mmCIF file of C-alpha atoms in Angstrom:
data_model
loop_
_atom_site.group_PDB
_atom_site.id
_atom_site.type_symbol
_atom_site.label_atom_id
_atom_site.label_comp_id
_atom_site.label_asym_id
_atom_site.label_seq_id
_atom_site.Cartn_x
_atom_site.Cartn_y
_atom_site.Cartn_z
ATOM 1 C CA MET A 1 -4.305 -17.832 -16.295
ATOM 2 C CA GLY A 2 -0.805 -19.264 -16.327
ATOM 3 C CA LYS A 3 0.018 -22.928 -16.453
ATOM 4 C CA GLY A 4 -0.310 -24.931 -13.284
ATOM 5 C CA ARG A 5 -3.036 -22.833 -11.626
ATOM 6 C CA SER A 6 -6.617 -23.715 -12.366
ATOM 7 C CA SER A 7 -8.351 -20.844 -10.556
ATOM 8 C CA ARG A 8 -7.818 -17.672 -8.557
ATOM 9 C CA ASN A 9 -8.925 -19.525 -5.426
ATOM 10 C CA GLU A 10 -5.774 -21.651 -5.616
ATOM 11 C CA ARG A 11 -3.408 -18.692 -5.355
ATOM 12 C CA ARG A 12 -0.860 -18.926 -2.585
ATOM 13 C CA PRO A 13 -2.160 -17.393 0.647
ATOM 14 C CA ILE A 14 -0.592 -14.406 2.337
ATOM 15 C CA ARG A 15 -0.592 -13.710 6.062
ATOM 16 C CA VAL A 16 -1.729 -10.331 7.380
ATOM 17 C CA GLY A 17 -1.070 -8.660 10.722
ATOM 18 C CA VAL A 18 1.525 -11.024 12.170
ATOM 19 C CA GLY A 19 3.551 -9.532 15.050
ATOM 20 C CA ARG A 20 7.311 -9.849 15.485
ATOM 21 C CA GLU A 21 6.862 -12.336 18.309
ATOM 22 C CA THR A 22 5.659 -14.918 15.769
ATOM 23 C CA ASN A 23 8.086 -17.684 14.815
ATOM 24 C CA PHE A 24 7.706 -18.610 11.156
ATOM 25 C CA ASN A 25 8.565 -22.158 10.248
ATOM 26 C CA ARG A 26 10.764 -22.867 7.258
ATOM 27 C CA GLU A 27 7.875 -23.992 5.082
ATOM 28 C CA THR A 28 6.011 -20.704 5.614
ATOM 29 C CA ASP A 29 9.148 -18.683 4.872
ATOM 30 C CA LEU A 30 9.724 -20.567 1.634
ATOM 31 C CA VAL A 31 6.135 -20.037 0.497
ATOM 32 C CA SER A 32 6.377 -16.295 1.253
ATOM 33 C CA SER A 33 9.632 -16.026 -0.676
ATOM 34 C CA ARG A 34 7.959 -17.437 -3.793
ATOM 35 C CA LEU A 35 4.916 -15.148 -3.785
ATOM 36 C CA THR A 36 4.570 -12.754 -6.719
ATOM 37 C CA ILE A 37 2.846 -9.446 -6.018
ATOM 38 C CA LEU A 38 1.597 -6.719 -8.353
ATOM 39 C CA ILE A 39 1.080 -3.216 -6.919
ATOM 40 C CA VAL A 40 -0.758 -0.787 -9.205
ATOM 41 C CA THR A 41 -0.971 2.914 -8.357
ATOM 42 C CA ASN A 42 -2.479 5.890 -10.162
ATOM 43 C CA GLY A 43 0.084 8.230 -8.603
ATOM 44 C CA GLU A 44 2.814 8.760 -11.175
ATOM 45 C CA ASP A 45 5.415 10.583 -9.082
ATOM 46 C CA THR A 46 5.194 10.428 -5.272
ATOM 47 C CA GLU A 47 3.571 6.999 -5.033
ATOM 48 C CA MET A 48 5.785 5.361 -7.632
ATOM 49 C CA ASP A 49 8.989 6.702 -6.071
ATOM 50 C CA TYR A 50 7.955 5.616 -2.574
ATOM 51 C CA LEU A 51 6.627 2.173 -3.495
ATOM 52 C CA LYS A 52 9.621 1.286 -5.660
ATOM 53 C CA ALA A 53 11.945 2.128 -2.781
ATOM 54 C CA LEU A 54 9.744 0.381 -0.215
ATOM 55 C CA LYS A 55 9.718 -2.924 -2.075
ATOM 56 C CA GLY A 56 13.513 -3.008 -1.914
ATOM 57 C CA GLU A 57 13.655 -2.960 1.893
ATOM 58 C CA ALA A 58 15.489 -5.866 3.506
ATOM 59 C CA TRP A 59 12.452 -6.658 5.668
ATOM 60 C CA VAL A 60 10.200 -7.344 2.670
ATOM 61 C CA ARG A 61 9.613 -11.089 2.947
ATOM 62 C CA LEU A 62 7.877 -11.708 -0.362
ATOM 63 C CA GLY A 63 9.418 -13.015 -3.545
ATOM 64 C CA ARG A 64 8.818 -10.762 -6.545
ATOM 65 C CA VAL A 65 7.092 -7.396 -6.118
ATOM 66 C CA VAL A 66 6.292 -5.341 -9.229
ATOM 67 C CA VAL A 67 5.117 -1.719 -8.981
ATOM 68 C CA ALA A 68 3.205 -0.328 -11.959
ATOM 69 C CA PHE A 69 1.603 3.018 -12.808
ATOM 70 C CA GLU A 70 -1.859 3.299 -14.344
ATOM 71 C CA ASN A 71 -3.314 6.712 -15.095
ATOM 72 C CA GLY A 72 -6.938 7.347 -14.176
ATOM 73 C CA ASP A 73 -9.343 6.891 -11.302
ATOM 74 C CA PRO A 74 -9.329 4.099 -8.681
ATOM 75 C CA LEU A 75 -11.750 1.987 -10.733
ATOM 76 C CA ASN A 76 -9.412 2.076 -13.714
ATOM 77 C CA ALA A 77 -6.478 1.103 -11.489
ATOM 78 C CA VAL A 78 -8.385 -1.876 -10.066
ATOM 79 C CA GLU A 79 -9.435 -3.012 -13.540
ATOM 80 C CA THR A 80 -5.830 -2.778 -14.733
ATOM 81 C CA ALA A 81 -4.648 -4.800 -11.734
ATOM 82 C CA ARG A 82 -7.296 -7.442 -12.435
ATOM 83 C CA LYS A 83 -6.264 -7.841 -16.069
ATOM 84 C CA ARG A 84 -2.537 -7.837 -15.462
ATOM 85 C CA ARG A 85 -2.739 -10.321 -12.601
ATOM 86 C CA ILE A 86 -4.393 -12.781 -14.978
ATOM 87 C CA LYS A 87 -2.088 -11.987 -17.915
ATOM 88 C CA ASP A 88 1.180 -12.198 -15.963
ATOM 89 C CA ASP A 89 0.009 -14.786 -13.400
ATOM 90 C CA PHE A 90 0.662 -12.833 -10.194
ATOM 91 C CA ASP A 91 -0.357 -14.477 -6.928
ATOM 92 C CA HIS A 92 -1.827 -11.245 -5.585
ATOM 93 C CA ALA A 93 -2.706 -7.773 -6.891
ATOM 94 C CA TRP A 94 -2.911 -4.634 -4.771
ATOM 95 C CA VAL A 95 -3.985 -1.114 -5.716
ATOM 96 C CA VAL A 96 -2.808 2.111 -4.042
ATOM 97 C CA SER A 97 -4.926 5.202 -4.748
ATOM 98 C CA ASP A 98 -6.006 8.550 -3.334
ATOM 99 C CA VAL A 99 -9.619 9.223 -2.485
ATOM 100 C CA ASP A 100 -9.414 12.909 -3.527
ATOM 101 C CA ASP A 101 -12.674 13.720 -5.321
ATOM 102 C CA PHE A 102 -13.106 10.262 -6.823
ATOM 103 C CA ASP A 103 -16.198 8.114 -6.406
ATOM 104 C CA VAL A 104 -14.544 5.032 -4.930
ATOM 105 C CA ASP A 105 -17.642 2.854 -4.424
ATOM 106 C CA LYS A 106 -17.371 1.084 -7.789
ATOM 107 C CA ALA A 107 -13.648 0.542 -7.333
ATOM 108 C CA GLN A 108 -14.226 -0.989 -3.903
ATOM 109 C CA ALA A 109 -16.963 -3.272 -5.237
ATOM 110 C CA LEU A 110 -14.780 -4.520 -8.108
ATOM 111 C CA ALA A 111 -11.814 -5.021 -5.782
ATOM 112 C CA VAL A 112 -13.904 -7.202 -3.470
ATOM 113 C CA LYS A 113 -15.314 -9.169 -6.404
ATOM 114 C CA CYS A 114 -11.864 -9.790 -7.892
ATOM 115 C CA ASP A 115 -10.034 -10.402 -4.607
ATOM 116 C CA ILE A 116 -7.815 -7.338 -5.001
ATOM 117 C CA GLU A 117 -6.479 -5.330 -2.053
ATOM 118 C CA LEU A 118 -7.564 -1.703 -2.582
ATOM 119 C CA MET A 119 -5.621 0.658 -0.307
ATOM 120 C CA LEU A 120 -7.025 4.183 -0.207
ATOM 121 C CA SER A 121 -5.682 7.372 1.359
ATOM 122 C CA LYS A 122 -7.994 10.238 2.323
ATOM 123 C CA PRO A 123 -7.471 12.830 1.121
ATOM 124 C CA CYS A 124 -4.270 11.636 -0.559
ATOM 125 C CA PHE A 125 -1.057 9.604 -0.380
ATOM 126 C CA GLU A 126 0.790 12.542 1.157
ATOM 127 C CA PHE A 127 -1.214 11.986 4.332
ATOM 128 C CA TRP A 128 0.488 8.592 4.645
ATOM 129 C CA LEU A 129 3.831 10.377 4.331
ATOM 130 C CA LEU A 130 2.829 12.847 7.052
ATOM 131 C CA LEU A 131 2.194 9.943 9.427
ATOM 132 C CA HIS A 132 5.907 9.163 9.257
ATOM 133 C CA PHE A 133 6.397 12.303 11.357
ATOM 134 C CA GLU A 134 3.253 12.723 13.465
ATOM 135 C CA TYR A 135 -0.119 11.283 14.379
ATOM 136 C CA SER A 136 -2.965 13.386 13.000
ATOM 137 C CA ASP A 137 -6.704 12.883 12.624
ATOM 138 C CA ARG A 138 -7.430 16.442 11.506
ATOM 139 C CA PHE A 139 -9.372 17.441 8.406
ATOM 140 C CA PHE A 140 -7.323 18.422 5.367
ATOM 141 C CA GLU A 141 -9.264 20.281 2.695
ATOM 142 C CA ASN A 142 -7.082 18.921 -0.088
ATOM 143 C CA CYS A 143 -3.717 17.385 -0.866
ATOM 144 C CA GLY A 144 -2.073 20.788 -1.019
ATOM 145 C CA LYS A 145 -2.892 21.350 2.641
ATOM 146 C CA VAL A 146 -1.223 18.057 3.537
ATOM 147 C CA GLY A 147 1.817 19.127 1.536
ATOM 148 C CA ASP A 148 1.947 22.392 3.473
ATOM 149 C CA LYS A 149 2.051 20.384 6.696
ATOM 150 C CA LEU A 150 4.825 18.176 5.325
ATOM 151 C CA THR A 151 7.017 21.202 4.626
ATOM 152 C CA GLY A 152 7.167 21.763 8.382
ATOM 153 C CA TYR A 153 9.261 18.596 8.545
ATOM 154 C CA LEU A 154 10.784 18.737 5.063
ATOM 155 C CA PRO A 155 11.323 22.397 4.037
ATOM 156 C CA ALA A 156 12.451 21.342 0.554
ATOM 157 C CA TRP A 157 9.494 18.970 0.052
ATOM 158 C CA ASP A 158 8.717 18.372 -3.619
ATOM 159 C CA LYS A 159 6.091 15.757 -4.454
ATOM 160 C CA THR A 160 7.598 15.236 -7.905
ATOM 161 C CA ARG A 161 10.992 14.228 -6.447
ATOM 162 C CA LEU A 162 10.473 12.144 -3.338
ATOM 163 C CA ASP A 163 13.565 11.227 -1.319
ATOM 164 C CA TYR A 164 12.717 7.942 0.384
ATOM 165 C CA SER A 165 15.573 8.341 2.861
ATOM 166 C CA HIS A 166 13.466 10.977 4.643
ATOM 167 C CA PHE A 167 10.840 8.343 5.436
ATOM 168 C CA ARG A 168 12.473 4.920 5.692
ATOM 169 C CA GLN A 169 13.297 5.065 9.418
ATOM 170 C CA ASN A 170 9.657 5.703 10.330
ATOM 171 C CA VAL A 171 7.754 3.328 8.040
ATOM 172 C CA PHE A 172 6.626 1.032 10.859
ATOM 173 C CA GLU A 173 5.730 3.997 13.080
ATOM 174 C CA ALA A 174 3.604 5.441 10.264
ATOM 175 C CA ALA A 175 1.890 2.064 9.916
ATOM 176 C CA LYS A 176 1.074 1.982 13.624
ATOM 177 C CA ARG A 177 -0.374 5.499 13.454
ATOM 178 C CA ALA A 178 -2.423 4.650 10.361
ATOM 179 C CA LYS A 179 -3.755 1.494 12.003
ATOM 180 C CA ARG A 180 -4.754 3.534 15.053
ATOM 181 C CA LEU A 181 -6.644 5.940 12.779
ATOM 182 C CA HIS A 182 -8.372 2.989 11.135
ATOM 183 C CA SER A 183 -9.999 2.124 14.462
ATOM 184 C CA ASN A 184 -11.028 5.744 15.120
ATOM 185 C CA PRO A 185 -14.484 6.422 13.608
ATOM 186 C CA ASP A 186 -14.092 10.167 14.223
ATOM 187 C CA SER A 187 -10.914 10.548 12.187
ATOM 188 C CA HIS A 188 -11.252 12.971 9.275
ATOM 189 C CA SER A 189 -8.216 11.648 7.416
ATOM 190 C CA LYS A 190 -7.234 8.018 6.950
ATOM 191 C CA THR A 191 -4.991 5.736 4.941
ATOM 192 C CA ASP A 192 -4.933 1.994 4.331
ATOM 193 C CA LEU A 193 -1.186 1.905 3.683
ATOM 194 C CA TRP A 194 -0.570 0.214 7.047
ATOM 195 C CA ARG A 195 -2.028 -2.872 5.406
ATOM 196 C CA LEU A 196 0.631 -2.700 2.703
ATOM 197 C CA VAL A 197 3.381 -2.668 5.335
ATOM 198 C CA GLU A 198 1.810 -5.643 7.107
ATOM 199 C CA LEU A 199 1.469 -7.595 3.898
ATOM 200 C CA LEU A 200 5.029 -6.895 2.808
ATOM 201 C CA SER A 201 6.750 -7.421 6.135
ATOM 202 C CA SER A 202 4.790 -9.996 8.137
ATOM 203 C CA GLU A 203 6.724 -10.501 11.375
ATOM 204 C CA GLU A 204 8.900 -7.382 11.259
ATOM 205 C CA ALA A 205 6.211 -4.713 11.688
ATOM 206 C CA GLY A 206 4.832 -5.766 15.067
ATOM 207 C CA LEU A 207 1.637 -3.822 14.356
#
Protein backbone atom coordinates (compact mmCIF):
# COMPACT_ATOMS: atom_id res chain seq x y z
CA MET A 1 0.00 0.00 0.00
CA GLY A 2 1.35 3.40 -0.95
CA LYS A 3 2.01 6.20 1.47
CA GLY A 4 -0.93 8.19 2.73
CA ARG A 5 -3.57 5.45 2.43
CA SER A 6 -4.06 3.16 5.37
CA SER A 7 -6.56 0.72 3.85
CA ARG A 8 -8.47 -0.20 0.71
CA ASN A 9 -11.65 1.12 2.32
CA GLU A 10 -10.23 4.64 2.15
CA ARG A 11 -9.86 4.63 -1.63
CA ARG A 12 -11.54 7.50 -3.40
CA PRO A 13 -15.13 6.64 -4.36
CA ILE A 14 -16.37 6.48 -7.92
CA ARG A 15 -19.90 7.23 -9.07
CA VAL A 16 -21.77 4.75 -11.27
CA GLY A 17 -24.78 5.26 -13.52
CA VAL A 18 -25.06 9.05 -13.43
CA GLY A 19 -27.16 10.51 -16.28
CA ARG A 20 -26.23 13.57 -18.33
CA GLU A 21 -28.86 15.66 -16.56
CA THR A 22 -26.72 15.56 -13.40
CA ASN A 23 -24.79 18.72 -12.51
CA PHE A 24 -21.43 17.85 -10.97
CA ASN A 25 -20.04 20.36 -8.53
CA ARG A 26 -16.43 21.44 -8.80
CA GLU A 27 -15.32 19.35 -5.84
CA THR A 28 -16.70 16.15 -7.41
CA ASP A 29 -15.05 16.96 -10.75
CA LEU A 30 -11.69 17.51 -9.08
CA VAL A 31 -11.92 14.22 -7.18
CA SER A 32 -12.80 12.35 -10.40
CA SER A 33 -9.88 13.93 -12.23
CA ARG A 34 -7.45 12.60 -9.62
CA LEU A 35 -8.68 8.99 -9.62
CA THR A 36 -6.22 6.35 -10.82
CA ILE A 37 -7.71 3.30 -12.52
CA LEU A 38 -6.15 -0.01 -13.55
CA ILE A 39 -7.92 -2.08 -16.23
CA VAL A 40 -6.59 -5.62 -16.68
CA THR A 41 -7.72 -7.77 -19.61
CA ASN A 42 -6.77 -11.26 -20.77
CA GLY A 43 -7.50 -10.34 -24.38
CA GLU A 44 -4.18 -9.49 -26.01
CA ASP A 45 -5.36 -8.06 -29.33
CA THR A 46 -8.99 -6.92 -29.69
CA GLU A 47 -9.54 -5.93 -26.06
CA MET A 48 -6.22 -4.14 -25.67
CA ASP A 49 -6.66 -2.14 -28.88
CA TYR A 50 -10.21 -1.13 -27.98
CA LEU A 51 -9.57 -0.27 -24.33
CA LYS A 52 -6.44 1.76 -25.06
CA ALA A 53 -8.39 3.84 -27.57
CA LEU A 54 -11.43 4.12 -25.30
CA LYS A 55 -9.47 5.54 -22.38
CA GLY A 56 -8.29 8.39 -24.59
CA GLU A 57 -11.81 9.67 -25.33
CA ALA A 58 -12.47 13.28 -24.39
CA TRP A 59 -15.49 12.25 -22.31
CA VAL A 60 -13.43 10.09 -19.95
CA ARG A 61 -13.63 12.04 -16.70
CA LEU A 62 -11.09 10.12 -14.64
CA GLY A 63 -7.49 11.03 -14.01
CA ARG A 64 -5.05 8.27 -14.95
CA VAL A 65 -6.29 5.09 -16.64
CA VAL A 66 -3.80 2.27 -17.28
CA VAL A 67 -4.69 -0.72 -19.48
CA ALA A 68 -2.67 -3.90 -18.95
CA PHE A 69 -2.67 -7.37 -20.50
CA GLU A 70 -2.46 -10.54 -18.42
CA ASN A 71 -2.50 -13.92 -20.12
CA GLY A 72 -4.66 -16.65 -18.61
CA ASP A 73 -8.16 -17.21 -17.29
CA PRO A 74 -10.41 -14.66 -15.52
CA LEU A 75 -9.18 -15.77 -12.09
CA ASN A 76 -5.59 -15.07 -13.07
CA ALA A 77 -6.58 -11.65 -14.40
CA VAL A 78 -8.36 -10.76 -11.15
CA GLU A 79 -5.40 -11.92 -9.07
CA THR A 80 -3.05 -9.82 -11.21
CA ALA A 81 -5.30 -6.78 -10.80
CA ARG A 82 -5.38 -7.31 -7.03
CA LYS A 83 -1.59 -7.46 -6.74
CA ARG A 84 -0.87 -4.57 -9.06
CA ARG A 85 -3.44 -2.29 -7.45
CA ILE A 86 -1.62 -2.74 -4.14
CA LYS A 87 1.88 -2.48 -5.66
CA ASP A 88 1.20 0.63 -7.75
CA ASP A 89 -1.42 2.18 -5.43
CA PHE A 90 -4.33 2.47 -7.88
CA ASP A 91 -7.62 3.77 -6.50
CA HIS A 92 -9.61 1.15 -8.39
CA ALA A 93 -8.94 -2.03 -10.40
CA TRP A 94 -11.22 -3.43 -13.09
CA VAL A 95 -10.95 -6.66 -15.07
CA VAL A 96 -12.34 -7.25 -18.58
CA SER A 97 -12.63 -10.90 -19.65
CA ASP A 98 -14.56 -13.29 -21.87
CA VAL A 99 -16.66 -16.05 -20.39
CA ASP A 100 -15.87 -18.49 -23.25
CA ASP A 101 -15.39 -21.91 -21.66
CA PHE A 102 -13.89 -20.58 -18.43
CA ASP A 103 -15.20 -21.38 -14.97
CA VAL A 104 -15.79 -17.83 -13.77
CA ASP A 105 -17.19 -18.58 -10.29
CA LYS A 106 -13.82 -18.37 -8.51
CA ALA A 107 -12.92 -15.19 -10.37
CA GLN A 108 -16.22 -13.59 -9.38
CA ALA A 109 -15.76 -14.60 -5.74
CA LEU A 110 -12.23 -13.16 -5.59
CA ALA A 111 -13.34 -9.97 -7.33
CA VAL A 112 -16.07 -9.42 -4.75
CA LYS A 113 -13.68 -10.16 -1.88
CA CYS A 114 -11.05 -7.75 -3.20
CA ASP A 115 -13.44 -5.01 -4.34
CA ILE A 116 -12.52 -5.40 -8.01
CA GLU A 117 -14.95 -4.73 -10.86
CA LEU A 118 -15.09 -7.90 -12.99
CA MET A 119 -16.70 -7.22 -16.37
CA LEU A 120 -17.53 -10.36 -18.33
CA SER A 121 -18.76 -10.85 -21.89
CA LYS A 122 -20.66 -13.97 -22.93
CA PRO A 123 -19.54 -15.56 -25.09
CA CYS A 124 -16.77 -13.04 -25.78
CA PHE A 125 -15.68 -9.41 -26.12
CA GLU A 126 -16.68 -9.38 -29.78
CA PHE A 127 -20.31 -9.49 -28.66
CA TRP A 128 -19.77 -6.08 -27.05
CA LEU A 129 -18.44 -4.85 -30.40
CA LEU A 130 -21.50 -6.23 -32.19
CA LEU A 131 -23.74 -4.16 -29.91
CA HIS A 132 -22.24 -1.05 -31.47
CA PHE A 133 -24.25 -1.95 -34.57
CA GLU A 134 -27.34 -3.82 -33.38
CA TYR A 135 -29.27 -5.10 -30.39
CA SER A 136 -29.12 -8.88 -30.13
CA ASP A 137 -30.03 -11.41 -27.45
CA ARG A 138 -29.49 -14.46 -29.64
CA PHE A 139 -27.33 -17.46 -28.77
CA PHE A 140 -23.85 -17.53 -30.27
CA GLU A 141 -22.16 -20.92 -30.15
CA ASN A 142 -18.70 -19.39 -29.93
CA CYS A 143 -16.70 -16.25 -30.59
CA GLY A 144 -16.22 -17.19 -34.22
CA LYS A 145 -19.96 -16.97 -34.77
CA VAL A 146 -19.99 -13.47 -33.31
CA GLY A 147 -17.14 -12.55 -35.64
CA ASP A 148 -19.13 -13.84 -38.60
CA LYS A 149 -21.97 -11.52 -37.60
CA LEU A 150 -19.57 -8.59 -37.29
CA THR A 151 -18.37 -9.07 -40.86
CA GLY A 152 -21.86 -8.12 -42.00
CA TYR A 153 -21.07 -4.61 -40.78
CA LEU A 154 -17.29 -4.69 -41.23
CA PRO A 155 -16.40 -6.86 -44.27
CA ALA A 156 -12.68 -6.50 -43.55
CA TRP A 157 -13.07 -7.35 -39.84
CA ASP A 158 -9.87 -8.71 -38.31
CA LYS A 159 -9.82 -9.28 -34.56
CA THR A 160 -6.03 -8.95 -34.48
CA ARG A 161 -6.14 -5.42 -35.94
CA LEU A 162 -9.08 -3.54 -34.49
CA ASP A 163 -9.83 -0.09 -35.94
CA TYR A 164 -11.49 1.84 -33.12
CA SER A 165 -12.84 4.45 -35.53
CA HIS A 166 -15.42 1.87 -36.64
CA PHE A 167 -16.89 1.83 -33.14
CA ARG A 168 -16.32 5.19 -31.45
CA GLN A 169 -19.53 6.87 -32.66
CA ASN A 170 -21.69 4.13 -31.15
CA VAL A 171 -20.05 3.48 -27.77
CA PHE A 172 -22.91 4.96 -25.75
CA GLU A 173 -25.51 3.19 -27.91
CA ALA A 174 -23.72 -0.12 -27.33
CA ALA A 175 -23.75 0.59 -23.60
CA LYS A 176 -27.49 1.22 -23.65
CA ARG A 177 -28.09 -2.03 -25.53
CA ALA A 178 -25.85 -3.98 -23.14
CA LYS A 179 -27.62 -2.49 -20.13
CA ARG A 180 -30.97 -3.50 -21.64
CA LEU A 181 -29.67 -7.07 -22.04
CA HIS A 182 -28.52 -7.03 -18.42
CA SER A 183 -32.14 -6.63 -17.31
CA ASN A 184 -33.37 -9.38 -19.66
CA PRO A 185 -33.20 -12.78 -17.90
CA ASP A 186 -33.90 -14.60 -21.18
CA SER A 187 -30.92 -13.17 -23.04
CA HIS A 188 -28.49 -15.82 -24.28
CA SER A 189 -25.60 -13.39 -24.74
CA LYS A 190 -24.57 -10.60 -22.39
CA THR A 191 -21.75 -8.22 -21.60
CA ASP A 192 -20.90 -6.08 -18.58
CA LEU A 193 -18.98 -3.51 -20.63
CA TRP A 194 -21.79 -0.97 -20.21
CA ARG A 195 -20.55 -0.65 -16.65
CA LEU A 196 -17.11 0.32 -17.93
CA VAL A 197 -18.62 3.12 -20.01
CA GLU A 198 -20.61 4.36 -17.02
CA LEU A 199 -17.59 4.30 -14.76
CA LEU A 200 -15.38 6.11 -17.25
CA SER A 201 -17.86 8.73 -18.40
CA SER A 202 -20.23 9.51 -15.53
CA GLU A 203 -22.55 12.25 -16.81
CA GLU A 204 -21.91 11.88 -20.54
CA ALA A 205 -23.43 8.43 -21.11
CA GLY A 206 -26.99 9.14 -20.01
CA LEU A 207 -27.58 5.41 -19.53
